[in-house]
Structure formats: structure tokens, C-alpha cells
PDB file of C-alpha atoms and ligand atoms in Angstrom:
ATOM      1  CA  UNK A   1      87.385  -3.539  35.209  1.00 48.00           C
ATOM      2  CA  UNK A   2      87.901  -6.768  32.873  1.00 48.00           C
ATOM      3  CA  UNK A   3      86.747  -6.481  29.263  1.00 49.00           C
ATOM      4  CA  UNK A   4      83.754  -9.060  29.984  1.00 49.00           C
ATOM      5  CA  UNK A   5      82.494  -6.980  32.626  1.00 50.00           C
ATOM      6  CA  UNK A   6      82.367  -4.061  30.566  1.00 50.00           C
ATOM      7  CA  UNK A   7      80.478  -6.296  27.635  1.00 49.00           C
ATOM      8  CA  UNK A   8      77.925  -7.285  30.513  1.00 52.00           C
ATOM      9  CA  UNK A   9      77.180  -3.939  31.705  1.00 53.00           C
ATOM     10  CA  UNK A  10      76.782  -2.788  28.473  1.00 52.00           C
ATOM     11  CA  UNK A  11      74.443  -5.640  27.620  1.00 52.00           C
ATOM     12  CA  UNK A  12      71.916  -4.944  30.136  1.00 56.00           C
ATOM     13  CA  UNK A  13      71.606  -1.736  29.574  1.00 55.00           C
ATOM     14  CA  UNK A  14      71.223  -2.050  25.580  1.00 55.00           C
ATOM     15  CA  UNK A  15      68.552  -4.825  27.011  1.00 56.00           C
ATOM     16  CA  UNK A  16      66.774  -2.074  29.590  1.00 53.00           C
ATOM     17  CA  UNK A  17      66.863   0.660  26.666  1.00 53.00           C
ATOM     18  CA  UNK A  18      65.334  -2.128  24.402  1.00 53.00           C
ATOM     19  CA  UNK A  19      62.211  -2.600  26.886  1.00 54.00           C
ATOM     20  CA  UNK A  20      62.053   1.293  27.848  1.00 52.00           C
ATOM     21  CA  UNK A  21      61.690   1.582  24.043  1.00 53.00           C
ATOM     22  CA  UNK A  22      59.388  -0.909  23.073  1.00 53.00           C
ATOM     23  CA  UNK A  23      57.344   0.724  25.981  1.00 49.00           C
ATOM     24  CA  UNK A  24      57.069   3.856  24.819  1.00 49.00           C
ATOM     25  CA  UNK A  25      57.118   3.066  20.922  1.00 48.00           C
ATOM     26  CA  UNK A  26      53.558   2.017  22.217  1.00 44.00           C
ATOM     27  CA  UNK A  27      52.289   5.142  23.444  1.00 44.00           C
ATOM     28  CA  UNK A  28      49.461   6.873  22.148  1.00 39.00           C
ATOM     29  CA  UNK A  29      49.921  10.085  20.228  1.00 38.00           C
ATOM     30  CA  UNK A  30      47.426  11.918  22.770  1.00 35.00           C
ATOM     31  CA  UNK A  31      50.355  11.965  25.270  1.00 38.00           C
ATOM     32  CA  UNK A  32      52.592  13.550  23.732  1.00 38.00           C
ATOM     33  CA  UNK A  33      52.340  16.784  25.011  1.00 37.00           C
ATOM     34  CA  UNK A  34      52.473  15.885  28.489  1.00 37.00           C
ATOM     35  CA  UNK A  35      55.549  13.612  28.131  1.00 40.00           C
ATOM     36  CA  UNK A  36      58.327  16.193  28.115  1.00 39.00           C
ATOM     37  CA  UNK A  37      57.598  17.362  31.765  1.00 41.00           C
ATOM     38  CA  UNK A  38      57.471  14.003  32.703  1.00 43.00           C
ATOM     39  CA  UNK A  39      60.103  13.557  35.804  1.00 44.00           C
ATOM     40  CA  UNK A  40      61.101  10.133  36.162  1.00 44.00           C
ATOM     41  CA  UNK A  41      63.253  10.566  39.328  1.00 44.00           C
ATOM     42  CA  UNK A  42      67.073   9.803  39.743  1.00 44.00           C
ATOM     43  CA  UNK A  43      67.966   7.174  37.274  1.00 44.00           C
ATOM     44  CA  UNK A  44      71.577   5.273  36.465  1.00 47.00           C
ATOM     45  CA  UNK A  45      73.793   8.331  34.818  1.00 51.00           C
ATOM     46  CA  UNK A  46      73.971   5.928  31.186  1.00 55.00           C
ATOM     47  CA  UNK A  47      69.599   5.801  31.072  1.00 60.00           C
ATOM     48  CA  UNK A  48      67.300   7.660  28.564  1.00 59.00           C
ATOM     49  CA  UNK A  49      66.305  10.866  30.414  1.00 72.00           C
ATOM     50  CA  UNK A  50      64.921  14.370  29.501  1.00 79.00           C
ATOM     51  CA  UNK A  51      63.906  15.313  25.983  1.00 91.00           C
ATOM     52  CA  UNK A  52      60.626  17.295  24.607  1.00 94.00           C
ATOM     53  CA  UNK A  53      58.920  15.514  22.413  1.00 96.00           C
ATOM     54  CA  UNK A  54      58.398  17.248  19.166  1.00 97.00           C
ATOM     55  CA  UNK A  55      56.049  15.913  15.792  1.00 97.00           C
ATOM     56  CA  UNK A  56      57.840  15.395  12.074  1.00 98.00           C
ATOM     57  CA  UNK A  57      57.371  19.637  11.357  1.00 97.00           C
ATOM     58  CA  UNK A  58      59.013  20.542  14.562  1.00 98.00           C
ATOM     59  CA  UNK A  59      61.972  18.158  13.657  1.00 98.00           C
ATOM     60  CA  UNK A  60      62.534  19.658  10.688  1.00 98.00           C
ATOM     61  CA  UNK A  61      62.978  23.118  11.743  1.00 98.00           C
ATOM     62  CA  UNK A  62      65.818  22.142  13.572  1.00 98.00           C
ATOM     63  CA  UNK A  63      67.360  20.512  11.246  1.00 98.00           C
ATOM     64  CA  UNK A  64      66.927  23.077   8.673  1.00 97.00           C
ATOM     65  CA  UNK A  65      68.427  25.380  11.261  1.00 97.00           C
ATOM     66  CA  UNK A  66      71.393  23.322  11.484  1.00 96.00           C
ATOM     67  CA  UNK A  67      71.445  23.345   8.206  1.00 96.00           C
ATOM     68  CA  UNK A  68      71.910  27.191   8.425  1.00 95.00           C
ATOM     69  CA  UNK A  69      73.818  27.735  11.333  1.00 92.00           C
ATOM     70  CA  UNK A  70      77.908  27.793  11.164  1.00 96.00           C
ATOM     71  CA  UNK A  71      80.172  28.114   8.407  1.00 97.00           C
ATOM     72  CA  UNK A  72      81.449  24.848   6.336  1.00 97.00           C
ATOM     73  CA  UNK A  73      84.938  24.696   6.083  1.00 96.00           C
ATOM     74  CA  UNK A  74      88.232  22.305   6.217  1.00 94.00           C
ATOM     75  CA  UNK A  75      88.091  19.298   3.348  1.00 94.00           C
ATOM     76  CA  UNK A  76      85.627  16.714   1.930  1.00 92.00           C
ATOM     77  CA  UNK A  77      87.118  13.801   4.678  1.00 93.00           C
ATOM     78  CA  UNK A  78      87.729  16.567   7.292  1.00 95.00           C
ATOM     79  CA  UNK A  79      85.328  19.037   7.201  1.00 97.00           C
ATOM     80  CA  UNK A  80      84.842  22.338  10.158  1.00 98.00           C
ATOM     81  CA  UNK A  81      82.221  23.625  10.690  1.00 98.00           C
ATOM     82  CA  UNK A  82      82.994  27.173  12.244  1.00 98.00           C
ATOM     83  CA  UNK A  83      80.606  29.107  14.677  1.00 98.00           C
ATOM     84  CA  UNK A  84      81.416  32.342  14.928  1.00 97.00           C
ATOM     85  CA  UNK A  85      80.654  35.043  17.207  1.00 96.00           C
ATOM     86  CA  UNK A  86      80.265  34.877  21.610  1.00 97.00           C
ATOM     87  CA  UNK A  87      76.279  33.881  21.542  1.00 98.00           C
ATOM     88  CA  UNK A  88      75.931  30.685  19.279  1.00 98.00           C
ATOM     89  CA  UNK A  89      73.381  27.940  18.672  1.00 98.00           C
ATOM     90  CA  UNK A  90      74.737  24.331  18.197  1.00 98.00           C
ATOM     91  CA  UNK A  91      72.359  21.905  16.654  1.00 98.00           C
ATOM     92  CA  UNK A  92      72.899  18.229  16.533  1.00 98.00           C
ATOM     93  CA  UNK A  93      70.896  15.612  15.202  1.00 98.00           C
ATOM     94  CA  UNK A  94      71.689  12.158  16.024  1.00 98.00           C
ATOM     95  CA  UNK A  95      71.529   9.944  12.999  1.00 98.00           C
ATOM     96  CA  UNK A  96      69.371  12.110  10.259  1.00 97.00           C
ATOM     97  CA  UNK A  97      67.863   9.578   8.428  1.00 96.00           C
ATOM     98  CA  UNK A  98      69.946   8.582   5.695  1.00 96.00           C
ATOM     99  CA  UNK A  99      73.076   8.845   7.216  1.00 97.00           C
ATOM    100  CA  UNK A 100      75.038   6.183   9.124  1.00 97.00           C
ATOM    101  CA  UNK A 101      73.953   4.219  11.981  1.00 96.00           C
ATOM    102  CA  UNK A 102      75.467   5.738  15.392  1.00 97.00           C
ATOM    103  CA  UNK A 103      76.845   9.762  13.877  1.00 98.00           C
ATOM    104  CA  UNK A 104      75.811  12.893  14.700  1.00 98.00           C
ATOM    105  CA  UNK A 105      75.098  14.969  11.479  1.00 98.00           C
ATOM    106  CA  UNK A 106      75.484  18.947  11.229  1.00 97.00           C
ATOM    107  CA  UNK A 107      74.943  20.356   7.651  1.00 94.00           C
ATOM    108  CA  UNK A 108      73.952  17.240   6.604  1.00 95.00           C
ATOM    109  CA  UNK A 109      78.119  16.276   7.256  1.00 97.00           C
ATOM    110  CA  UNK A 110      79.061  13.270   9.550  1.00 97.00           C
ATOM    111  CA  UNK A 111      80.542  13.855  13.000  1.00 98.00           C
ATOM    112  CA  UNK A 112      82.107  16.933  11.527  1.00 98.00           C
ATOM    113  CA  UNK A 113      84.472  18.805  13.686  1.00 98.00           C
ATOM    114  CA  UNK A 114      82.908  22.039  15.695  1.00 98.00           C
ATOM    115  CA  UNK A 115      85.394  25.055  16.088  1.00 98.00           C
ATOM    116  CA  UNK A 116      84.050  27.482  18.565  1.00 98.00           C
ATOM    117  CA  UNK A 117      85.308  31.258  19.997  1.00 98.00           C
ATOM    118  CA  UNK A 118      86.493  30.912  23.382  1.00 98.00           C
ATOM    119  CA  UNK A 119      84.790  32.391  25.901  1.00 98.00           C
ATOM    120  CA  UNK A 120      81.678  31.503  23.634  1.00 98.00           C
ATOM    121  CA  UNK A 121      78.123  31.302  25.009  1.00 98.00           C
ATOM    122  CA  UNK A 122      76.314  28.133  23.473  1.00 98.00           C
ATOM    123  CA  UNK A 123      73.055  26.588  23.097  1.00 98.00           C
ATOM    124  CA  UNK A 124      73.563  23.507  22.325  1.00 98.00           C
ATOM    125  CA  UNK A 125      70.472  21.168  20.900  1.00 98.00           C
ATOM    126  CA  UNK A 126      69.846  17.379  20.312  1.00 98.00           C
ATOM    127  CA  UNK A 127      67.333  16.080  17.914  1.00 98.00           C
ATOM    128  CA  UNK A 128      66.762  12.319  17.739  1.00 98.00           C
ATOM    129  CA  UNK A 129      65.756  11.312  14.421  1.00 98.00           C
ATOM    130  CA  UNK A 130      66.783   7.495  14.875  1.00 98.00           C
ATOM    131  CA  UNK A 131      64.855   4.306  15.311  1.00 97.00           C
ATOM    132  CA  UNK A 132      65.085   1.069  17.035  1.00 95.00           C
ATOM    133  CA  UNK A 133      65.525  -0.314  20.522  1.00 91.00           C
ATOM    134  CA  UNK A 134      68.366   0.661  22.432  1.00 91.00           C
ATOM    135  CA  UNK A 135      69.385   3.914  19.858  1.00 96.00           C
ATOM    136  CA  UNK A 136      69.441   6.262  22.936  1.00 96.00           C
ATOM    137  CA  UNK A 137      71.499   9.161  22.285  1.00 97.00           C
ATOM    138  CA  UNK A 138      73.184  11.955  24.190  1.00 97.00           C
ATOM    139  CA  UNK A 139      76.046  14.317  23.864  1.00 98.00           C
ATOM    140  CA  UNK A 140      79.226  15.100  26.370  1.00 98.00           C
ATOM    141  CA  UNK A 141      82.197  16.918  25.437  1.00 98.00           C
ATOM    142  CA  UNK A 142      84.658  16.935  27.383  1.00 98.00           C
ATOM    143  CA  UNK A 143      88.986  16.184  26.783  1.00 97.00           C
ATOM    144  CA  UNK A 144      88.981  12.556  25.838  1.00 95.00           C
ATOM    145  CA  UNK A 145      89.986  11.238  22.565  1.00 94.00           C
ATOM    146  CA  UNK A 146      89.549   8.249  20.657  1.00 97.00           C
ATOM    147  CA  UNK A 147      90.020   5.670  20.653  1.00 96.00           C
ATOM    148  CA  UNK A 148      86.708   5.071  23.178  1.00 97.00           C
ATOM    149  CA  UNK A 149      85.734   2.304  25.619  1.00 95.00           C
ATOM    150  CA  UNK A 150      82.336   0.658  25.273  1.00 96.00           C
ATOM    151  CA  UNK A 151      81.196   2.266  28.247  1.00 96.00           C
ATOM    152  CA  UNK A 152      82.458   6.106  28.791  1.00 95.00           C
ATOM    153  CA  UNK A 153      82.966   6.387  32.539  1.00 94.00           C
ATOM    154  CA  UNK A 154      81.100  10.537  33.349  1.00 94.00           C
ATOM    155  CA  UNK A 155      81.846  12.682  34.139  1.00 96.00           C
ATOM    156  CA  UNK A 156      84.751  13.021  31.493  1.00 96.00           C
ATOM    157  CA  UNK A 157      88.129  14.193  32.123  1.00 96.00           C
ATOM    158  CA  UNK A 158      87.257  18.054  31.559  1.00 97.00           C
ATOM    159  CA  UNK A 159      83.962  17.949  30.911  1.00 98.00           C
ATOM    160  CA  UNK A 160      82.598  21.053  29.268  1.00 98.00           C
ATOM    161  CA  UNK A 161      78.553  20.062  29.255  1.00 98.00           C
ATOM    162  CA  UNK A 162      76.376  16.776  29.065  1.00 96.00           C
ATOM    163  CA  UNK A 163      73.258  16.337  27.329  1.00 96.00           C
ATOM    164  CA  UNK A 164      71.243  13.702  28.730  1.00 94.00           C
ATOM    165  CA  UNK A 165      70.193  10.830  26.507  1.00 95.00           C
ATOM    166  CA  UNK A 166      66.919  10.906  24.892  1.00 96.00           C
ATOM    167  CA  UNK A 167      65.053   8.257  23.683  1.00 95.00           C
ATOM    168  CA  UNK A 168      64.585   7.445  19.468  1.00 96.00           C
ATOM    169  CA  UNK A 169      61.909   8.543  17.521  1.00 96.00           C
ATOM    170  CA  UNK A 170      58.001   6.637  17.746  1.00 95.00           C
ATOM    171  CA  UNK A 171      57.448   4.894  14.591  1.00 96.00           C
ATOM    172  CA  UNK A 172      59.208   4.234  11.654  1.00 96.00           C
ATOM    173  CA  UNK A 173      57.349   6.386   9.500  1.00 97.00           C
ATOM    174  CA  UNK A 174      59.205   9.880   9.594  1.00 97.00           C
ATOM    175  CA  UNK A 175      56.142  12.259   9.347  1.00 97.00           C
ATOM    176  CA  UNK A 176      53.790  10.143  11.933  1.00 97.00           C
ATOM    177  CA  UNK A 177      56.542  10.116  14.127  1.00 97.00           C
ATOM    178  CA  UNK A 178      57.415  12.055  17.263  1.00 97.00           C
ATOM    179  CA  UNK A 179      60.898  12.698  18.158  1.00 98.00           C
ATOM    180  CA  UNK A 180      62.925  14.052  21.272  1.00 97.00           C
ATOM    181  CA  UNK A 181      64.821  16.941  21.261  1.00 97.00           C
ATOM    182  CA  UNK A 182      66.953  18.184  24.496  1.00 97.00           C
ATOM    183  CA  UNK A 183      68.705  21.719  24.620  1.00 97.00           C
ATOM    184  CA  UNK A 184      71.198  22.942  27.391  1.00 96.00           C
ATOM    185  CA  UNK A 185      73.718  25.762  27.561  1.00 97.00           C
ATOM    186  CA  UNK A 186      77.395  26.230  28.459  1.00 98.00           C
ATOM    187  CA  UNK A 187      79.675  28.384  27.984  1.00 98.00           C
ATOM    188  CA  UNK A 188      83.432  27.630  25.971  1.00 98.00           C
ATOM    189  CA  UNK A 189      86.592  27.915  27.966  1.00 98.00           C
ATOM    190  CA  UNK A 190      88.788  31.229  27.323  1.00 98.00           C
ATOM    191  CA  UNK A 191      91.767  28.874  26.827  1.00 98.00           C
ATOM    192  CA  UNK A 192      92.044  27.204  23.196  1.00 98.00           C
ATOM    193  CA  UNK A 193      92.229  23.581  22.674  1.00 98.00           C
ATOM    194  CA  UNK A 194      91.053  20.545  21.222  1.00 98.00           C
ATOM    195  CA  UNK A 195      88.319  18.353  23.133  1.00 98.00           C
ATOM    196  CA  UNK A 196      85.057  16.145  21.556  1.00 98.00           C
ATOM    197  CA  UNK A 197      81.596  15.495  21.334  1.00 98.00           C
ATOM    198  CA  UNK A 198      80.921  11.844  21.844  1.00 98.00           C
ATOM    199  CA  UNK A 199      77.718  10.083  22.621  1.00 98.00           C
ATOM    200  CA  UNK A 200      77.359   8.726  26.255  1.00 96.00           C
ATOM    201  CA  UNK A 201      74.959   5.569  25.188  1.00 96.00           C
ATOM    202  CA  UNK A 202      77.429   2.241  25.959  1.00 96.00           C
ATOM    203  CA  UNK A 203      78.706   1.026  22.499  1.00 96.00           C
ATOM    204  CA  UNK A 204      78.108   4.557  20.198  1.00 97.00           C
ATOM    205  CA  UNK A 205      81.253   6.649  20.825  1.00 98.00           C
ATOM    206  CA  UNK A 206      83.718   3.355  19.944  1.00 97.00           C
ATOM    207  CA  UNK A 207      81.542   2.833  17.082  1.00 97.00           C
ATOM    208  CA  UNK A 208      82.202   6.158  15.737  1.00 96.00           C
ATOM    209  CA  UNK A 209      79.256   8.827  17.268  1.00 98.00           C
ATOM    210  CA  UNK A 210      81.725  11.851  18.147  1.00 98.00           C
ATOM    211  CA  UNK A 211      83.966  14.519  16.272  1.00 98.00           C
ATOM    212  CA  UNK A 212      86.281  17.072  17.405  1.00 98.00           C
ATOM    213  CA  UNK A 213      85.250  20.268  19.384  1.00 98.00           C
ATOM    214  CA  UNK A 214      88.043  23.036  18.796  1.00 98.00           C
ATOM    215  CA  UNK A 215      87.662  25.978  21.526  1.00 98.00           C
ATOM    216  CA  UNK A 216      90.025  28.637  18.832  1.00 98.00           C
ATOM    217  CA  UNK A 217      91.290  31.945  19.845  1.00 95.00           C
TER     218      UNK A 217
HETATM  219 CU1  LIG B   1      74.276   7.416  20.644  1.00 67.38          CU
END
């Protein structure tokens, strides 16, 4: 596909996400509990699907879990953080505020890499904390590197799991907002290598949203 075909396709669908947003940004509080069952029906594989929707407390005790969960290690630019054990919980949260636009944040690090036992058994969870039209955001891992295409082409070439894209928080204020979270499970291959997280949404993985997932002996 030519390069202006690829700018296109991801245009419109920035432009759809834009409207799906605004739409919802609108919605009063009183449906929130009903919105996470919602099935919209089959949809283009890049759209905003799936999520719970959570309020501001919620939020946080994921990310104070992520804070928790997995061991720091590796350097300042390159830091690890190391699960340990066959049963593990993986919590992401795409763009905490305060860090950089399009990054996934773990311990409060940036895209830091993820080194996993093979064979492990993983939950793996997504919290949108971002805000603004179009900041979908969803997580595949799979073996495929940088550097990324504006659009990532699913599945990926060994795909390991895909998180559908949820949509970005309600408001701009962080406490009267509600956010989306999405959880899945998978389980590690035996084998060790190197693969990554990326974010599916057309634009975020070339402009920097994905690390390295290490599958280690
Ligand atoms: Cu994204």
C-alpha cells in the first residue's frame, strides 16, 4: 500500500475516534454502569471496543497495583520490570497523567520493558487515564519490532494476545472522570525470546507507545 494511502486510512479513523469521543465525552454520569456490557456488534479490527468503565477511586487502585506489582530492574534509560512466578498480573496504564503523550506507564516508568517466566499465566489489564479525541488505546504483543508503520496490520506476526482499544477518559478533571479499563488473559510461550507491547490505535506505536516483552527462561 502507498504511504498516502496509509496517511488516509489513518485519517479517517483518527476523524471517526474524534466523533465516537466527542459522543460519549457527552454522556451522563447515570450511565455509567450500564456502559461496560454494552455490545456494539462487529466493528473495523482498529475501532474503540470493550472496556468497563470505572470512576477516579477505581482508577487508582490499579494503578497503585501496578505500582506494586513486578520487580524494577535494568538502568535509569532501560529499565525491566521483572514478573516473577507462573500466575502474574500485568497492569498497564496508557498515558498516567503526567507522563508523555502516546506511552504506556508501569511503576510510574515509560514503556519499560516486561520480562516474564515462560510458560507464565497472565492477566493482563489496561487502564485509560488519557484525554482527547482520537486517544484510543489498546495493547498487542506479538514479534514485531520497531521501527512501526502508522497503521499495524493484526493480527501481528506471532501474536501472543490483543487487548481491544478502549476509549479515553470523560472529562478533563481526573476525579469527576470515568475511565475504561479492559483485562484479558494469556498465557507466555515455553520458548524464550524477545517480542513487544505496542498500541494498535493508527499513529501510537510509531510515535513511541510500546516496549519490549522478554518471555526468559
Ligand atoms: Cu494508543
Amino acid at each position: 500500500m502507498k504511504a498516502t494511502n496509509f496517511i488516509m486510512i489513518g485519517t479517517a479513523i483518527a476523524a471517526i475516534g474524534g466523533a465516537i469521543w466527542a459522543f460519549t465525552s457527552n454522556l451522563p454520569v447515570c450511565l455509567a454502569g450500564g456502559m461496560g456490557d454494552m455490545k456494539m456488534g462487529p466493528m473495523p479490527r482498529h475501532m474503540a471496543m470493550g472496556g468497563v468503565l470505572i470512576g477516579y477511586r477505581q482508577a487508582q487502585k490499579i494503578v497503585n497495583a501496578a505500582d506494586r506489582e513486578g520487580k524494577v530492574s535494568g538502568s535509569k534509560k532501560h529499565p525491566v520490570v521483572v514478573f516473577h512466578g507462573k500466575q502474574i498480573h500485568i497492569r498497564m496504564i496508557a498515558v498516567e497523567p503526567g507522563a508523555p503523550d502516546q506511552t504506556f506507564e508501569i511503576h510510574k516508568l515509560v514503556d519499560p520493558a516486561i520480562s516474564v517466566k515462560g510458560g507464565a499465566k497472565i492477566d493482563l489489564t489496561l487502564l485509560n487515564m488519557d484525554y482527547g479525541p482520537g486517544m484510543m488505546h489498546g495493547v498487542v504483543i506479538g514479534k514485531i519490532k520497531p521501527p512501526f508503520h502508522m497503521v499495524i496490520s493484526l493480527p501481528v506476526k506471532h501474536q501472543l494476545v490483543s487487548l481491544p482499544m478502549i476509549m479515553p477518559r470523560s472529562r478533563k478533571s481526573l476525579r469527576k472522570s470515568l475511565y475504561y479499563a479492559e483485562s484479558t488473559h494469556f498465557k507466555a510461550p515455553e520458548k524464550p525470546g524477545i517480542y513487544y507491547y505496542l498500541c494498535q490505535m493508527p499513529m501510537h506505536a510509531k510515535q513511541g507507545m510500546y516496549g519490549k516483552f522478554i518471555v526468559r527462561r
